[in-house]
């Protein structure tokens, strides 16, 4: 599914939040924790089986990277999926902590 068709919602809380794509097959989400004002830790990506392999996870991580760049924040990709995306995108090194 092309990225332009995916609506990514952002939910922010005091200590963390999530990015989510809602579909009829379930929610694809990546959650994060905050460590201070300038660093987030991507701690989990969850994908319904019906959505696996269709690019939803990559869209979520790309959105987080774009948002953190815009906010001058750094990312610790603790989640194995997020870490693998960072290895595939050396151009994201500017947001790595």
PDB file of C-alpha atoms in Angstrom:
ATOM      1  CA  UNK A   1       0.000   0.000   0.000  1.00  0.00           C
ATOM      2  CA  UNK A   2       1.484   3.397  -0.919  1.00  0.00           C
ATOM      3  CA  UNK A   3       2.474   5.621   1.998  1.00  0.00           C
ATOM      4  CA  UNK A   4       0.137   8.363   0.808  1.00  0.00           C
ATOM      5  CA  UNK A   5      -2.819   6.096   1.618  1.00  0.00           C
ATOM      6  CA  UNK A   6      -1.696   5.447   5.198  1.00  0.00           C
ATOM      7  CA  UNK A   7      -2.987   7.808   7.875  1.00  0.00           C
ATOM      8  CA  UNK A   8      -0.508   7.864  10.760  1.00  0.00           C
ATOM      9  CA  UNK A   9      -1.925   9.143  14.041  1.00  0.00           C
ATOM     10  CA  UNK A  10       0.247  10.391  16.887  1.00  0.00           C
ATOM     11  CA  UNK A  11      -0.716   9.950  20.523  1.00  0.00           C
ATOM     12  CA  UNK A  12       1.420  11.723  23.110  1.00  0.00           C
ATOM     13  CA  UNK A  13       1.527  11.176  26.850  1.00  0.00           C
ATOM     14  CA  UNK A  14       3.610  12.460  29.720  1.00  0.00           C
ATOM     15  CA  UNK A  15       6.134   9.601  29.668  1.00  0.00           C
ATOM     16  CA  UNK A  16       5.639   8.188  26.176  1.00  0.00           C
ATOM     17  CA  UNK A  17       3.306   7.732  23.280  1.00  0.00           C
ATOM     18  CA  UNK A  18       2.634   5.911  20.075  1.00  0.00           C
ATOM     19  CA  UNK A  19       2.287   6.255  16.355  1.00  0.00           C
ATOM     20  CA  UNK A  20      -0.574   4.206  14.947  1.00  0.00           C
ATOM     21  CA  UNK A  21      -2.108   3.285  11.602  1.00  0.00           C
ATOM     22  CA  UNK A  22      -5.685   2.108  12.061  1.00  0.00           C
ATOM     23  CA  UNK A  23      -7.040  -0.427   9.573  1.00  0.00           C
ATOM     24  CA  UNK A  24      -9.962  -2.825   9.388  1.00  0.00           C
ATOM     25  CA  UNK A  25      -7.441  -5.621  10.034  1.00  0.00           C
ATOM     26  CA  UNK A  26      -6.256  -3.990  13.268  1.00  0.00           C
ATOM     27  CA  UNK A  27      -3.863  -1.300  14.444  1.00  0.00           C
ATOM     28  CA  UNK A  28      -0.213  -1.166  13.408  1.00  0.00           C
ATOM     29  CA  UNK A  29       1.684   0.733  16.096  1.00  0.00           C
ATOM     30  CA  UNK A  30       5.081   1.787  17.318  1.00  0.00           C
ATOM     31  CA  UNK A  31       5.392   2.895  20.914  1.00  0.00           C
ATOM     32  CA  UNK A  32       8.048   5.041  22.533  1.00  0.00           C
ATOM     33  CA  UNK A  33       9.182   6.222  25.937  1.00  0.00           C
ATOM     34  CA  UNK A  34      10.545   9.659  26.696  1.00  0.00           C
ATOM     35  CA  UNK A  35      13.858  10.177  28.468  1.00  0.00           C
ATOM     36  CA  UNK A  36      14.011  13.856  29.172  1.00  0.00           C
ATOM     37  CA  UNK A  37      13.050  16.519  26.670  1.00  0.00           C
ATOM     38  CA  UNK A  38      15.324  15.576  23.790  1.00  0.00           C
ATOM     39  CA  UNK A  39      15.459  11.759  23.563  1.00  0.00           C
ATOM     40  CA  UNK A  40      12.865   9.089  22.831  1.00  0.00           C
ATOM     41  CA  UNK A  41      13.272   5.330  22.995  1.00  0.00           C
ATOM     42  CA  UNK A  42      11.364   3.363  20.385  1.00  0.00           C
ATOM     43  CA  UNK A  43      10.484   0.334  22.482  1.00  0.00           C
ATOM     44  CA  UNK A  44       7.960  -1.718  20.532  1.00  0.00           C
ATOM     45  CA  UNK A  45       6.380  -2.174  17.118  1.00  0.00           C
ATOM     46  CA  UNK A  46       3.240  -4.278  16.928  1.00  0.00           C
ATOM     47  CA  UNK A  47       1.700  -5.466  13.690  1.00  0.00           C
ATOM     48  CA  UNK A  48      -1.391  -7.624  13.147  1.00  0.00           C
ATOM     49  CA  UNK A  49      -0.495 -10.709  11.100  1.00  0.00           C
ATOM     50  CA  UNK A  50      -2.716  -9.506   8.247  1.00  0.00           C
ATOM     51  CA  UNK A  51      -0.584  -6.365   7.861  1.00  0.00           C
ATOM     52  CA  UNK A  52       2.886  -7.915   8.051  1.00  0.00           C
ATOM     53  CA  UNK A  53       5.150  -7.410   5.055  1.00  0.00           C
ATOM     54  CA  UNK A  54       3.092  -4.589   3.573  1.00  0.00           C
ATOM     55  CA  UNK A  55       5.221  -1.626   4.643  1.00  0.00           C
ATOM     56  CA  UNK A  56       3.188  -0.395   7.604  1.00  0.00           C
ATOM     57  CA  UNK A  57       6.083  -0.710  10.040  1.00  0.00           C
ATOM     58  CA  UNK A  58       8.457   1.171   7.755  1.00  0.00           C
ATOM     59  CA  UNK A  59       5.929   3.988   7.365  1.00  0.00           C
ATOM     60  CA  UNK A  60       5.631   4.290  11.160  1.00  0.00           C
ATOM     61  CA  UNK A  61       9.402   4.481  11.677  1.00  0.00           C
ATOM     62  CA  UNK A  62       9.829   6.951   8.788  1.00  0.00           C
ATOM     63  CA  UNK A  63       7.214   9.210  10.383  1.00  0.00           C
ATOM     64  CA  UNK A  64       8.942   9.062  13.771  1.00  0.00           C
ATOM     65  CA  UNK A  65      12.289   9.935  12.181  1.00  0.00           C
ATOM     66  CA  UNK A  66      10.739  12.889  10.330  1.00  0.00           C
ATOM     67  CA  UNK A  67       9.017  14.161  13.476  1.00  0.00           C
ATOM     68  CA  UNK A  68      12.147  13.857  15.632  1.00  0.00           C
ATOM     69  CA  UNK A  69      14.221  15.679  13.016  1.00  0.00           C
ATOM     70  CA  UNK A  70      11.679  18.475  12.985  1.00  0.00           C
ATOM     71  CA  UNK A  71      11.759  18.662  16.801  1.00  0.00           C
ATOM     72  CA  UNK A  72      15.574  18.338  17.050  1.00  0.00           C
ATOM     73  CA  UNK A  73      15.241  15.202  19.160  1.00  0.00           C
ATOM     74  CA  UNK A  74      17.262  11.992  19.187  1.00  0.00           C
ATOM     75  CA  UNK A  75      16.100   8.375  18.987  1.00  0.00           C
ATOM     76  CA  UNK A  76      17.256   5.198  20.696  1.00  0.00           C
ATOM     77  CA  UNK A  77      15.848   2.335  18.566  1.00  0.00           C
ATOM     78  CA  UNK A  78      15.522  -0.361  21.246  1.00  0.00           C
ATOM     79  CA  UNK A  79      12.781  -2.200  19.328  1.00  0.00           C
ATOM     80  CA  UNK A  80      14.376  -4.836  17.045  1.00  0.00           C
ATOM     81  CA  UNK A  81      12.259  -3.775  14.071  1.00  0.00           C
ATOM     82  CA  UNK A  82      13.157  -0.100  14.515  1.00  0.00           C
ATOM     83  CA  UNK A  83      16.833  -1.018  14.920  1.00  0.00           C
ATOM     84  CA  UNK A  84      16.717  -2.995  11.662  1.00  0.00           C
ATOM     85  CA  UNK A  85      15.166  -0.007   9.869  1.00  0.00           C
ATOM     86  CA  UNK A  86      17.966   2.252  11.144  1.00  0.00           C
ATOM     87  CA  UNK A  87      20.559  -0.224   9.816  1.00  0.00           C
ATOM     88  CA  UNK A  88      18.880  -0.013   6.392  1.00  0.00           C
ATOM     89  CA  UNK A  89      18.869   3.798   6.475  1.00  0.00           C
ATOM     90  CA  UNK A  90      22.303   5.224   7.320  1.00  0.00           C
ATOM     91  CA  UNK A  91      20.899   8.617   6.305  1.00  0.00           C
ATOM     92  CA  UNK A  92      18.951   8.568   9.587  1.00  0.00           C
ATOM     93  CA  UNK A  93      22.140   8.651  11.679  1.00  0.00           C
ATOM     94  CA  UNK A  94      21.561  12.333  12.475  1.00  0.00           C
ATOM     95  CA  UNK A  95      18.671  11.382  14.795  1.00  0.00           C
ATOM     96  CA  UNK A  96      20.387   8.435  16.472  1.00  0.00           C
ATOM     97  CA  UNK A  97      21.422   8.891  20.077  1.00  0.00           C
TER      98      UNK A  97
END
